[in-house]
Amino acid sequence: MLSLKFLDGGLIPVIVRDRKTLEVLMMAYANEEAVKLTIDTGFAHYYSRSRKKIWKKGEESGHFQKVERILVDCDEDCLIYDVEQTGAACHTGYRSCFFRTLDGTIIGEKIFDPEKVYGINKH
């Protein structure tokens, strides 16, 4: 395995895209343990900077990401996970976290109501 370069704080950015369409679904961070869990289980794990803990995508929502391939950039300091996405990638209910343009126009598809899934209004 290549020697990944984790940023200060021990994190590496992860870009997540749909394995079939290559649509960018989300961006998150992973620490070394989260990357290892992703490799070992085949399901995406990340590090939550706000909660300061590792989380498995879908553990609350049921919207899991089965990782089909992991790509590493030329500097070995950024990853791409090509995934099979179950449901939505975005915690706000959209298929992709990139569901609006800079002027605020909604262009994405809303898959679920976060209040029903998480019990609160997540933004």
N, CA, C and O atoms as a Tinker XYZ file with bonds, in Angstrom:
   492  protein
     1  N      0.854000   -1.187000    0.000000    73     2
     2  CA     0.000000    0.000000    0.000000    64     1     3
     3  C      0.888000    1.235000    0.000000    63     2     4     5
     4  O      1.953000    1.247000    0.617000    81     3
     5  N      0.440000    2.271000   -0.697000    73     3     6
     6  CA     1.162000    3.528000   -0.736000    64     5     7
     7  C      1.190000    4.167000    0.645000    63     6     8     9
     8  O      0.342000    3.879000    1.490000    81     7
     9  N      2.157000    5.021000    0.865000    73     7    10
    10  CA     2.275000    5.729000    2.140000    64     9    11
    11  C      1.473000    7.021000    2.059000    63    10    12    13
    12  O      1.931000    8.004000    1.477000    81    11
    13  N      0.270000    7.020000    2.645000    73    11    14
    14  CA    -0.596000    8.194000    2.574000    64    13    15
    15  C     -0.062000    9.312000    3.448000    63    14    16    17
    16  O      0.529000    9.075000    4.502000    81    15
    17  N     -0.285000   10.546000    2.985000    73    15    18
    18  CA     0.138000   11.729000    3.727000    64    17    19
    19  C     -1.092000   12.374000    4.345000    63    18    20    21
    20  O     -1.916000   12.972000    3.653000    81    19
    21  N     -1.198000   12.241000    5.654000    73    19    22
    22  CA    -2.320000   12.809000    6.387000    64    21    23
    23  C     -1.984000   14.249000    6.758000    63    22    24    25
    24  O     -0.843000   14.556000    7.106000    81    23
    25  N     -2.972000   15.126000    6.683000    73    23    26
    26  CA    -2.797000   16.532000    7.017000    64    25    27
    27  C     -2.533000   16.697000    8.505000    63    26    28    29
    28  O     -2.628000   15.741000    9.274000    81    27
    29  N     -2.195000   17.935000    8.905000    73    27    30
    30  CA    -2.092000   18.228000   10.334000    64    29    31
    31  C     -3.399000   17.804000   10.988000    63    30    32    33
    32  O     -4.475000   18.082000   10.457000    81    31
    33  N     -3.321000   17.156000   12.098000    73    31    34
    34  CA    -4.519000   16.630000   12.740000    64    33    35
    35  C     -4.773000   15.191000   12.343000    63    34    36    37
    36  O     -5.704000   14.566000   12.853000    81    35
    37  N     -3.960000   14.647000   11.437000    73    35    38
    38  CA    -4.063000   13.243000   11.076000    64    37    39
    39  C     -5.195000   12.875000   10.142000    63    38    40    41
    40  O     -5.640000   11.728000   10.126000    81    39
    41  N     -5.672000   13.848000    9.354000    73    39    42
    42  CA    -6.801000   13.590000    8.450000    64    41    43
    43  C     -6.381000   13.673000    6.992000    63    42    44    45
    44  O     -5.412000   14.348000    6.645000    81    43
    45  N     -7.126000   12.978000    6.152000    73    43    46
    46  CA    -6.932000   13.032000    4.708000    64    45    47
    47  C     -8.294000   13.299000    4.058000    63    46    48    49
    48  O     -9.284000   12.672000    4.436000    81    47
    49  N     -8.362000   14.223000    3.084000    73    47    50
    50  CA    -9.640000   14.464000    2.400000    64    49    51
    51  C    -10.034000   13.266000    1.531000    63    50    52    53
    52  O     -9.192000   12.619000    0.908000    81    51
    53  N    -11.337000   12.996000    1.512000    73    51    54
    54  CA   -11.879000   11.898000    0.708000    64    53    55
    55  C    -13.020000   12.448000   -0.145000    63    54    56    57
    56  O    -14.014000   12.950000    0.378000    81    55
    57  N    -12.864000   12.348000   -1.445000    73    55    58
    58  CA   -13.921000   12.704000   -2.382000    64    57    59
    59  C    -14.671000   11.413000   -2.701000    63    58    60    61
    60  O    -14.054000   10.392000   -3.006000    81    59
    61  N    -15.988000   11.460000   -2.631000    73    59    62
    62  CA   -16.793000   10.256000   -2.830000    64    61    63
    63  C    -17.638000   10.440000   -4.081000    63    62    64    65
    64  O    -18.316000   11.455000   -4.238000    81    63
    65  N    -17.593000    9.452000   -4.971000    73    63    66
    66  CA   -18.383000    9.546000   -6.196000    64    65    67
    67  C    -19.078000    8.225000   -6.495000    63    66    68    69
    68  O    -18.640000    7.156000   -6.070000    81    67
    69  N    -20.162000    8.329000   -7.231000    73    67    70
    70  CA   -20.931000    7.170000   -7.661000    64    69    71
    71  C    -20.068000    6.343000   -8.612000    63    70    72    73
    72  O    -19.494000    6.884000   -9.557000    81    71
    73  N    -19.974000    5.053000   -8.370000    73    71    74
    74  CA   -19.081000    4.204000   -9.161000    64    73    75
    75  C    -19.495000    4.085000  -10.626000    63    74    76    77
    76  O    -18.649000    3.868000  -11.494000    81    75
    77  N    -20.789000    4.225000  -10.902000    73    75    78
    78  CA   -21.271000    4.088000  -12.280000    64    77    79
    79  C    -21.255000    5.405000  -13.039000    63    78    80    81
    80  O    -20.777000    5.464000  -14.172000    81    79
    81  N    -21.774000    6.463000  -12.424000    73    79    82
    82  CA   -21.917000    7.744000  -13.127000    64    81    83
    83  C    -20.747000    8.691000  -12.901000    63    82    84    85
    84  O    -20.577000    9.655000  -13.647000    81    83
    85  N    -19.941000    8.426000  -11.881000    73    83    86
    86  CA   -18.831000    9.278000  -11.449000    64    85    87
    87  C    -19.290000   10.634000  -10.921000    63    86    88    89
    88  O    -18.487000   11.558000  -10.790000    81    87
    89  N    -20.601000   10.752000  -10.616000    73    87    90
    90  CA   -21.130000   11.955000   -9.973000    64    89    91
    91  C    -20.492000   12.092000   -8.594000    63    90    92    93
    92  O    -20.424000   11.121000   -7.840000    81    91
    93  N    -20.023000   13.295000   -8.264000    73    91    94
    94  CA   -19.476000   13.533000   -6.936000    64    93    95
    95  C    -20.636000   13.585000   -5.949000    63    94    96    97
    96  O    -21.563000   14.380000   -6.102000    81    95
    97  N    -20.570000   12.723000   -4.933000    73    95    98
    98  CA   -21.645000   12.619000   -3.957000    64    97    99
    99  C    -21.367000   13.424000   -2.695000    63    98   100   101
   100  O    -22.276000   14.032000   -2.129000    81    99
   101  N    -20.123000   13.429000   -2.257000    73    99   102
   102  CA   -19.789000   14.140000   -1.028000    64   101   103
   103  C    -18.282000   14.252000   -0.885000    63   102   104   105
   104  O    -17.520000   13.664000   -1.651000    81   103
   105  N    -17.877000   15.013000    0.103000    73   103   106
   106  CA   -16.475000   15.130000    0.486000    64   105   107
   107  C    -16.431000   15.011000    2.001000    63   106   108   109
   108  O    -17.263000   15.598000    2.693000    81   107
   109  N    -15.480000   14.265000    2.516000    73   107   110
   110  CA   -15.346000   14.086000    3.957000    64   109   111
   111  C    -13.870000   13.900000    4.282000    63   110   112   113
   112  O    -13.013000   13.956000    3.401000    81   111
   113  N    -13.595000   13.681000    5.537000    73   111   114
   114  CA   -12.228000   13.418000    5.982000    64   113   115
   115  C    -12.167000   12.050000    6.634000    63   114   116   117
   116  O    -13.148000   11.569000    7.202000    81   115
   117  N    -11.000000   11.436000    6.542000    73   115   118
   118  CA   -10.765000   10.160000    7.207000    64   117   119
   119  C     -9.420000   10.234000    7.924000    63   118   120   121
   120  O     -8.488000   10.894000    7.463000    81   119
   121  N     -9.339000    9.544000    9.057000    73   119   122
   122  CA    -8.032000    9.373000    9.677000    64   121   123
   123  C     -7.521000    7.989000    9.285000    63   122   124   125
   124  O     -8.197000    7.263000    8.556000    81   123
   125  N     -6.358000    7.627000    9.754000    73   123   126
   126  CA    -5.769000    6.353000    9.343000    64   125   127
   127  C     -6.659000    5.167000    9.732000    63   126   128   129
   128  O     -6.801000    4.220000    8.958000    81   127
   129  N     -7.247000    5.216000   10.906000    73   127   130
   130  CA    -8.118000    4.127000   11.358000    64   129   131
   131  C     -9.354000    4.008000   10.476000    63   130   132   133
   132  O     -9.772000    2.897000   10.149000    81   131
   133  N     -9.945000    5.132000   10.086000    73   131   134
   134  CA   -11.133000    5.109000    9.224000    64   133   135
   135  C    -10.797000    4.528000    7.850000    63   134   136   137
   136  O    -11.594000    3.781000    7.281000    81   135
   137  N     -9.626000    4.866000    7.316000    73   135   138
   138  CA    -9.205000    4.303000    6.027000    64   137   139
   139  C     -9.045000    2.791000    6.157000    63   138   140   141
   140  O     -9.490000    2.043000    5.287000    81   139
   141  N     -8.412000    2.338000    7.237000    73   139   142
   142  CA    -8.225000    0.904000    7.448000    64   141   143
   143  C     -9.567000    0.179000    7.596000    63   142   144   145
   144  O     -9.745000   -0.910000    7.051000    81   143
   145  N    -10.508000    0.779000    8.330000    73   143   146
   146  CA   -11.837000    0.181000    8.472000    64   145   147
   147  C    -12.545000    0.089000    7.125000    63   146   148   149
   148  O    -13.226000   -0.897000    6.840000    81   147
   149  N    -12.381000    1.120000    6.301000    73   147   150
   150  CA   -12.972000    1.115000    4.961000    64   149   151
   151  C    -12.404000   -0.038000    4.140000    63   150   152   153
   152  O    -13.148000   -0.770000    3.487000    81   151
   153  N    -11.106000   -0.194000    4.176000    73   151   154
   154  CA   -10.450000   -1.275000    3.427000    64   153   155
   155  C    -10.881000   -2.637000    3.962000    63   154   156   157
   156  O    -11.198000   -3.542000    3.190000    81   155
   157  N    -10.891000   -2.779000    5.283000    73   155   158
   158  CA   -11.202000   -4.074000    5.904000    64   157   159
   159  C    -12.657000   -4.501000    5.737000    63   158   160   161
   160  O    -12.935000   -5.687000    5.557000    81   159
   161  N    -13.597000   -3.540000    5.797000    73   159   162
   162  CA   -15.022000   -3.879000    5.758000    64   161   163
   163  C    -15.654000   -3.728000    4.376000    63   162   164   165
   164  O    -16.672000   -4.355000    4.085000    81   163
   165  N    -15.045000   -2.891000    3.519000    73   163   166
   166  CA   -15.635000   -2.606000    2.216000    64   165   167
   167  C    -16.714000   -1.535000    2.263000    63   166   168   169
   168  O    -17.348000   -1.245000    1.248000    81   167
   169  N    -16.924000   -0.946000    3.439000    73   167   170
   170  CA   -17.899000    0.137000    3.593000    64   169   171
   171  C    -17.193000    1.396000    4.074000    63   170   172   173
   172  O    -16.263000    1.327000    4.877000    81   171
   173  N    -17.640000    2.546000    3.579000    73   171   174
   174  CA   -16.983000    3.814000    3.856000    64   173   175
   175  C    -17.085000    4.201000    5.326000    63   174   176   177
   176  O    -18.161000    4.185000    5.925000    81   175
   177  N    -15.936000    4.549000    5.883000    73   175   178
   178  CA   -15.825000    5.082000    7.233000    64   177   179
   179  C    -15.095000    6.416000    7.140000    63   178   180   181
   180  O    -14.191000    6.582000    6.321000    81   179
   181  N    -15.489000    7.353000    7.974000    73   179   182
   182  CA   -14.910000    8.697000    7.965000    64   181   183
   183  C    -14.629000    9.136000    9.390000    63   182   184   185
   184  O    -14.992000    8.459000   10.352000    81   183
   185  N    -13.972000   10.286000    9.506000    73   183   186
   186  CA   -13.746000   10.883000   10.816000    64   185   187
   187  C    -14.553000   12.165000   10.898000    63   186   188   189
   188  O    -14.392000   13.059000   10.068000    81   187
   189  N    -15.413000   12.257000   11.887000    73   187   190
   190  CA   -16.229000   13.455000   12.098000    64   189   191
   191  C    -15.424000   14.458000   12.909000    63   190   192   193
   192  O    -15.072000   14.204000   14.061000    81   191
   193  N    -15.137000   15.596000   12.297000    73   191   194
   194  CA   -14.390000   16.640000   13.004000    64   193   195
   195  C    -15.231000   17.276000   14.097000    63   194   196   197
   196  O    -14.694000   17.681000   15.128000    81   195
   197  N    -16.546000   17.371000   13.892000    73   195   198
   198  CA   -17.404000   17.990000   14.904000    64   197   199
   199  C    -17.645000   17.056000   16.097000    63   198   200   201
   200  O    -17.665000   17.498000   17.246000    81   199
   201  N    -17.827000   15.765000   15.813000    73   199   202
   202  CA   -18.083000   14.798000   16.893000    64   201   203
   203  C    -16.798000   14.158000   17.422000    63   202   204   205
   204  O    -16.796000   13.479000   18.449000    81   203
   205  N    -15.701000   14.398000   16.686000    73   203   206
   206  CA   -14.388000   13.866000   17.059000    64   205   207
   207  C    -14.406000   12.345000   17.236000    63   206   208   209
   208  O    -13.920000   11.801000   18.228000    81   207
   209  N    -14.992000   11.681000   16.220000    73   207   210
   210  CA   -15.016000   10.219000   16.256000    64   209   211
   211  C    -15.190000    9.660000   14.852000    63   210   212   213
   212  O    -15.610000   10.360000   13.931000    81   211
   213  N    -14.861000    8.393000   14.715000    73   211   214
   214  CA   -15.045000    7.679000   13.453000    64   213   215
   215  C    -16.510000    7.312000   13.311000    63   214   216   217
   216  O    -17.173000    6.962000   14.288000    81   215
   217  N    -17.011000    7.397000   12.078000    73   215   218
   218  CA   -18.384000    6.981000   11.821000    64   217   219
   219  C    -18.450000    6.216000   10.499000    63   218   220   221
   220  O    -17.723000    6.502000    9.548000    81   219
   221  N    -19.336000    5.251000   10.480000    73   219   222
   222  CA   -19.601000    4.480000    9.264000    64   221   223
   223  C    -20.759000    5.149000    8.546000    63   222   224   225
   224  O    -21.828000    5.333000    9.129000    81   223
   225  N    -20.559000    5.510000    7.300000    73   223   226
   226  CA   -21.618000    6.142000    6.516000    64   225   227
   227  C    -22.813000    5.202000    6.464000    63   226   228   229
   228  O    -22.698000    4.048000    6.050000    81   227
   229  N    -23.968000    5.717000    6.895000    73   227   230
   230  CA   -25.191000    4.932000    6.878000    64   229   231
   231  C    -25.562000    4.331000    8.213000    63   230   232   233
   232  O    -26.626000    3.726000    8.340000    81   231
   233  N    -24.699000    4.485000    9.226000    73   231   234
   234  CA   -24.990000    3.852000   10.516000    64   233   235
   235  C    -26.267000    4.384000   11.160000    63   234   236   237
   236  O    -26.919000    3.661000   11.913000    81   235
   237  N    -26.636000    5.629000   10.879000    73   235   238
   238  CA   -27.897000    6.182000   11.395000    64   237   239
   239  C    -29.001000    6.150000   10.349000    63   238   240   241
   240  O    -30.147000    5.825000   10.660000    81   239
   241  N    -28.659000    6.486000    9.116000    73   239   242
   242  CA   -29.661000    6.654000    8.066000    64   241   243
   243  C    -29.992000    5.375000    7.307000    63   242   244   245
   244  O    -31.070000    5.256000    6.724000    81   243
   245  N    -29.069000    4.421000    7.312000    73   243   246
   246  CA   -29.233000    3.227000    6.480000    64   245   247
   247  C    -28.771000    3.449000    5.048000    63   246   248   249
   248  O    -28.935000    2.571000    4.201000    81   247
   249  N    -28.195000    4.613000    4.771000    73   247   250
   250  CA   -27.727000    4.967000    3.425000    64   249   251
   251  C    -26.227000    4.685000    3.326000    63   250   252   253
   252  O    -25.405000    5.600000    3.372000    81   251
   253  N    -25.894000    3.424000    3.190000    73   251   254
   254  CA   -24.505000    2.968000    3.211000    64   253   255
   255  C    -23.788000    3.234000    1.899000    63   254   256   257
   256  O    -24.410000    3.436000    0.856000    81   255
   257  N    -22.453000    3.229000    1.980000    73   255   258
   258  CA   -21.604000    3.352000    0.800000    64   257   259
   259  C    -20.700000    2.130000    0.733000    63   258   260   261
   260  O    -19.788000    1.975000    1.545000    81   259
   261  N    -20.960000    1.264000   -0.244000    73   259   262
   262  CA   -20.085000    0.113000   -0.482000    64   261   263
   263  C    -18.961000    0.588000   -1.387000    63   262   264   265
   264  O    -19.205000    1.018000   -2.515000    81   263
   265  N    -17.755000    0.514000   -0.905000    73   263   266
   266  CA   -16.602000    1.040000   -1.635000    64   265   267
   267  C    -16.117000   -0.005000   -2.634000    63   266   268   269
   268  O    -15.746000   -1.119000   -2.267000    81   267
   269  N    -16.130000    0.384000   -3.898000    73   267   270
   270  CA   -15.702000   -0.508000   -4.978000    64   269   271
   271  C    -14.223000   -0.315000   -5.327000    63   270   272   273
   272  O    -13.541000   -1.253000   -5.738000    81   271
   273  N    -13.742000    0.925000   -5.152000    73   271   274
   274  CA   -12.356000    1.226000   -5.518000    64   273   275
   275  C    -11.917000    2.468000   -4.765000    63   274   276   277
   276  O    -12.708000    3.383000   -4.536000    81   275
   277  N    -10.644000    2.492000   -4.382000    73   275   278
   278  CA   -10.054000    3.674000   -3.756000    64   277   279
   279  C     -8.906000    4.155000   -4.636000    63   278   280   281
   280  O     -7.981000    3.408000   -4.955000    81   279
   281  N     -8.998000    5.419000   -5.013000    73   279   282
   282  CA    -7.934000    6.042000   -5.806000    64   281   283
   283  C     -7.151000    6.999000   -4.914000    63   282   284   285
   284  O     -7.705000    7.603000   -3.996000    81   283
   285  N     -5.851000    7.128000   -5.197000    73   283   286
   286  CA    -4.967000    8.021000   -4.455000    64   285   287
   287  C     -4.394000    9.021000   -5.442000    63   286   288   289
   288  O     -3.981000    8.641000   -6.537000    81   287
   289  N     -4.363000   10.311000   -5.063000    73   287   290
   290  CA    -3.812000   11.315000   -5.974000    64   289   291
   291  C     -2.283000   11.228000   -6.007000    63   290   292   293
   292  O     -1.671000   10.501000   -5.225000    81   291
   293  N     -1.687000   11.979000   -6.921000    73   291   294
   294  CA    -0.244000   11.911000   -7.181000    64   293   295
   295  C      0.597000   12.301000   -5.969000    63   294   296   297
   296  O      1.721000   11.819000   -5.826000    81   295
   297  N      0.081000   13.161000   -5.097000    73   295   298
   298  CA     0.818000   13.578000   -3.903000    64   297   299
   299  C      0.542000   12.678000   -2.708000    63   298   300   301
   300  O      1.129000   12.857000   -1.641000    81   299
   301  N     -0.350000   11.712000   -2.886000    73   299   302
   302  CA    -0.744000   10.759000   -1.845000    64   301   303
   303  C     -1.352000   11.450000   -0.621000    63   302   304   305
   304  O     -1.218000   10.975000    0.507000    81   303
   305  N     -2.039000   12.608000   -0.872000    73   303   306
   306  CA    -2.648000   13.341000    0.237000    64   305   307
   307  C     -4.140000   13.593000    0.042000    63   306   308   309
   308  O     -4.717000   14.465000    0.690000    81   307
   309  N     -4.760000   12.828000   -0.852000    73   307   310
   310  CA    -6.199000   12.919000   -1.096000    64   309   311
   311  C     -6.667000   11.597000   -1.703000    63   310   312   313
   312  O     -5.961000   10.981000   -2.501000    81   311
   313  N     -7.869000   11.174000   -1.310000    73   311   314
   314  CA    -8.427000    9.916000   -1.800000    64   313   315
   315  C     -9.733000   10.158000   -2.541000    63   314   316   317
   316  O    -10.427000   11.146000   -2.301000    81   315
   317  N    -10.052000    9.250000   -3.438000    73   315   318
   318  CA   -11.379000    9.168000   -4.049000    64   317   319
   319  C    -11.911000    7.780000   -3.740000    63   318   320   321
   320  O    -11.250000    6.773000   -3.995000    81   319
   321  N    -13.130000    7.742000   -3.181000    73   319   322
   322  CA   -13.828000    6.471000   -3.003000    64   321   323
   323  C    -14.887000    6.385000   -4.101000    63   322   324   325
   324  O    -15.776000    7.234000   -4.173000    81   323
   325  N    -14.796000    5.375000   -4.943000    73   323   326
   326  CA   -15.860000    5.066000   -5.894000    64   325   327
   327  C    -16.790000    4.085000   -5.180000    63   326   328   329
   328  O    -16.374000    2.995000   -4.789000    81   327
   329  N    -18.058000    4.487000   -5.013000    73   327   330
   330  CA   -18.969000    3.724000   -4.164000    64   329   331
   331  C    -20.261000    3.345000   -4.873000    63   330   332   333
   332  O    -20.670000    3.960000   -5.858000    81   331
   333  N    -20.878000    2.318000   -4.335000    73   331   334
   334  CA   -22.264000    2.007000   -4.656000    64   333   335
   335  C    -23.066000    2.608000   -3.502000    63   334   336   337
   336  O    -23.031000    2.115000   -2.374000    81   335
   337  N    -23.786000    3.681000   -3.814000    73   335   338
   338  CA   -24.517000    4.433000   -2.798000    64   337   339
   339  C    -25.914000    3.875000   -2.608000    63   338   340   341
   340  O    -26.669000    3.731000   -3.570000    81   339
   341  N    -26.259000    3.561000   -1.360000    73   339   342
   342  CA   -27.630000    3.200000   -1.013000    64   341   343
   343  C    -28.329000    4.472000   -0.577000    63   342   344   345
   344  O    -27.860000    5.139000    0.346000    81   343
   345  N    -29.441000    4.830000   -1.215000    73   343   346
   346  CA   -30.172000    6.041000   -0.824000    64   345   347
   347  C    -29.391000    7.299000   -1.129000    63   346   348   349
   348  O    -28.828000    7.448000   -2.213000    81   347
   349  N    -29.360000    8.211000   -0.157000    73   347   350
   350  CA   -28.743000    9.521000   -0.341000    64   349   351
   351  C    -27.383000    9.584000    0.334000    63   350   352   353
   352  O    -27.146000    8.921000    1.344000    81   351
   353  N    -26.494000   10.385000   -0.233000    73   351   354
   354  CA   -25.190000   10.610000    0.387000    64   353   355
   355  C    -25.232000   11.773000    1.365000    63   354   356   357
   356  O    -24.467000   11.794000    2.329000    81   355
   357  N    -26.111000   12.738000    1.134000    73   355   358
   358  CA   -26.144000   13.966000    1.929000    64   357   359
   359  C    -27.063000   13.823000    3.141000    63   358   360   361
   360  O    -28.177000   13.311000    3.031000    81   359
   361  N    -26.583000   14.282000    4.297000    73   359   362
   362  CA   -27.388000   14.196000    5.520000    64   361   363
   363  C    -28.589000   15.137000    5.504000    63   362   364   365
   364  O    -29.457000   15.045000    6.372000    81   363
   365  N    -28.649000   16.051000    4.514000    73   363   366
   366  CA   -29.813000   16.934000    4.403000    64   365   367
   367  C    -30.912000   16.328000    3.547000    63   366   368   369
   368  O    -31.954000   16.949000    3.338000    81   367
   369  N    -30.681000   15.093000    3.042000    73   367   370
   370  CA   -31.707000   14.373000    2.305000    64   369   371
   371  C    -31.515000   14.308000    0.806000    63   370   372   373
   372  O    -32.289000   13.643000    0.118000    81   371
   373  N    -30.504000   14.982000    0.281000    73   371   374
   374  CA   -30.259000   14.973000   -1.162000    64   373   375
   375  C    -29.339000   13.824000   -1.544000    63   374   376   377
   376  O    -28.538000   13.354000   -0.736000    81   375
   377  N    -29.468000   13.382000   -2.786000    73   375   378
   378  CA   -28.619000   12.297000   -3.288000    64   377   379
   379  C    -27.151000   12.652000   -3.168000    63   378   380   381
   380  O    -26.338000   11.821000   -2.762000    81   379
   381  N    -26.805000   13.887000   -3.521000    73   379   382
   382  CA   -25.430000   14.380000   -3.449000    64   381   383
   383  C    -25.377000   15.592000   -2.535000    63   382   384   385
   384  O    -26.345000   16.348000   -2.445000    81   383
   385  N    -24.269000   15.778000   -1.865000    73   383   386
   386  CA   -24.079000   16.990000   -1.054000    64   385   387
   387  C    -23.959000   18.225000   -1.939000    63   386   388   389
   388  O    -24.126000   19.349000   -1.464000    81   387
   389  N    -23.677000   18.027000   -3.199000    73   387   390
   390  CA   -23.530000   19.126000   -4.160000    64   389   391
   391  C    -24.826000   19.273000   -4.945000    63   390   392   393
   392  O    -24.883000   18.986000   -6.141000    81   391
   393  N    -25.872000   19.728000   -4.245000    73   391   394
   394  CA   -27.220000   19.780000   -4.807000    64   393   395
   395  C    -27.673000   21.177000   -5.187000    63   394   396   397
   396  O    -28.813000   21.356000   -5.615000    81   395
   397  N    -26.801000   22.180000   -5.041000    73   395   398
   398  CA   -27.205000   23.554000   -5.379000    64   397   399
   399  C    -26.039000   24.312000   -5.989000    63   398   400   401
   400  O    -24.871000   23.999000   -5.759000    81   399
   401  N    -26.398000   25.321000   -6.775000    73   399   402
   402  CA   -25.391000   26.162000   -7.405000    64   401   403
   403  C    -24.996000   27.279000   -6.444000    63   402   404   405
   404  O    -25.616000   27.445000   -5.394000    81   403
   405  N    -23.985000   28.031000   -6.794000    73   403   406
   406  CA   -23.480000   29.102000   -5.941000    64   405   407
   407  C    -24.538000   30.154000   -5.642000    63   406   408   409
   408  O    -24.507000   30.784000   -4.585000    81   407
   409  N    -25.485000   30.349000   -6.577000    73   407   410
   410  CA   -26.550000   31.338000   -6.334000    64   409   411
   411  C    -27.719000   30.752000   -5.530000    63   410   412   413
   412  O    -28.715000   31.439000   -5.300000    81   411
   413  N    -27.605000   29.491000   -5.102000    73   411   414
   414  CA   -28.622000   28.870000   -4.259000    64   413   415
   415  C    -29.680000   28.071000   -4.999000    63   414   416   417
   416  O    -30.589000   27.526000   -4.373000    81   415
   417  N    -29.580000   27.992000   -6.321000    73   415   418
   418  CA   -30.545000   27.221000   -7.099000    64   417   419
   419  C    -30.389000   25.730000   -6.796000    63   418   420   421
   420  O    -29.295000   25.178000   -6.909000    81   419
   421  N    -31.491000   25.086000   -6.412000    73   419   422
   422  CA   -31.483000   23.647000   -6.130000    64   421   423
   423  C    -31.512000   22.883000   -7.449000    63   422   424   425
   424  O    -32.416000   23.063000   -8.265000    81   423
   425  N    -30.515000   22.033000   -7.645000    73   423   426
   426  CA   -30.453000   21.236000   -8.876000    64   425   427
   427  C    -30.482000   19.737000   -8.577000    63   426   428   429
   428  O    -30.559000   18.918000   -9.493000    81   427
   429  N    -30.420000   19.381000   -7.285000    73   427   430
   430  CA   -30.334000   17.981000   -6.906000    64   429   431
   431  C    -31.667000   17.357000   -6.565000    63   430   432   433
   432  O    -32.695000   18.028000   -6.467000    81   431
   433  N    -31.617000   16.048000   -6.386000    73   431   434
   434  CA   -32.804000   15.267000   -6.072000    64   433   435
   435  C    -32.841000   14.974000   -4.572000    63   434   436   437
   436  O    -31.896000   14.412000   -4.017000    81   435
   437  N    -33.942000   15.361000   -3.921000    73   435   438
   438  CA   -34.113000   15.074000   -2.493000    64   437   439
   439  C    -34.653000   13.657000   -2.357000    63   438   440   441
   440  O    -35.660000   13.307000   -2.973000    81   439
   441  N    -33.981000   12.846000   -1.551000    73   439   442
   442  CA   -34.293000   11.429000   -1.403000    64   441   443
   443  C    -35.093000   11.152000   -0.135000    63   442   444   445
   444  O    -35.977000   10.295000   -0.134000    81   443
   445  N    -34.786000   11.878000    0.957000    73   443   446
   446  CA   -35.457000   11.599000    2.227000    64   445   447
   447  C    -35.574000   12.866000    3.061000    63   446   448   449
   448  O    -34.925000   13.874000    2.785000    81   447
   449  N    -36.415000   12.792000    4.087000    73   447   450
   450  CA   -36.618000   13.891000    5.025000    64   449   451
   451  C    -35.729000   13.640000    6.244000    63   450   452   453
   452  O    -35.956000   12.680000    6.980000    81   451
   453  N    -34.717000   14.490000    6.469000    73   451   454
   454  CA   -33.799000   14.244000    7.582000    64   453   455
   455  C    -34.467000   14.258000    8.959000    63   454   456   457
   456  O    -33.994000   13.582000    9.872000    81   455
   457  N    -35.538000   15.001000    9.124000    73   455   458
   458  CA   -36.232000   15.015000   10.418000    64   457   459
   459  C    -36.809000   13.638000   10.746000    63   458   460   461
   460  O    -36.824000   13.227000   11.906000    81   459
   461  N    -37.287000   12.925000    9.713000    73   459   462
   462  CA   -37.842000   11.586000    9.927000    64   461   463
   463  C    -36.736000   10.560000   10.192000    63   462   464   465
   464  O    -36.928000    9.617000   10.960000    81   463
   465  N    -35.586000   10.749000    9.557000    73   463   466
   466  CA   -34.494000    9.785000    9.698000    64   465   467
   467  C    -33.693000   10.020000   10.975000    63   466   468   469
   468  O    -33.408000    9.078000   11.715000    81   467
   469  N    -33.332000   11.275000   11.234000    73   467   470
   470  CA   -32.477000   11.587000   12.373000    64   469   471
   471  C    -33.249000   12.115000   13.581000    63   470   472   473
   472  O    -32.701000   12.186000   14.681000    81   471
   473  N    -34.509000   12.483000   13.385000    73   471   474
   474  CA   -35.309000   13.019000   14.467000    64   473   475
   475  C    -35.076000   14.486000   14.733000    63   474   476   477
   476  O    -35.687000   15.065000   15.631000    81   475
   477  N    -34.188000   15.098000   13.951000    73   475   478
   478  CA   -33.917000   16.532000   14.061000    64   477   479
   479  C    -33.686000   17.093000   12.675000    63   478   480   481
   480  O    -33.535000   16.340000   11.713000    81   479
   481  N    -33.659000   18.397000   12.566000    73   479   482
   482  CA   -33.389000   19.062000   11.291000    64   481   483
   483  C    -31.886000   19.247000   11.156000    63   482   484   485
   484  O    -31.322000   20.167000   11.748000    81   483
   485  N    -31.230000   18.389000   10.387000    73   483   486
   486  CA   -29.780000   18.469000   10.198000    64   485   487
   487  C    -29.459000   19.386000    9.034000    63   486   488   489
   488  O    -30.022000   19.240000    7.949000    81   487
   489  N    -28.570000   20.317000    9.250000    73   487   490
   490  CA   -28.071000   21.197000    8.186000    64   489   491
   491  C    -26.588000   21.136000    8.118000    63   490   492
   492  O    -25.981000   21.808000    7.284000    81   491
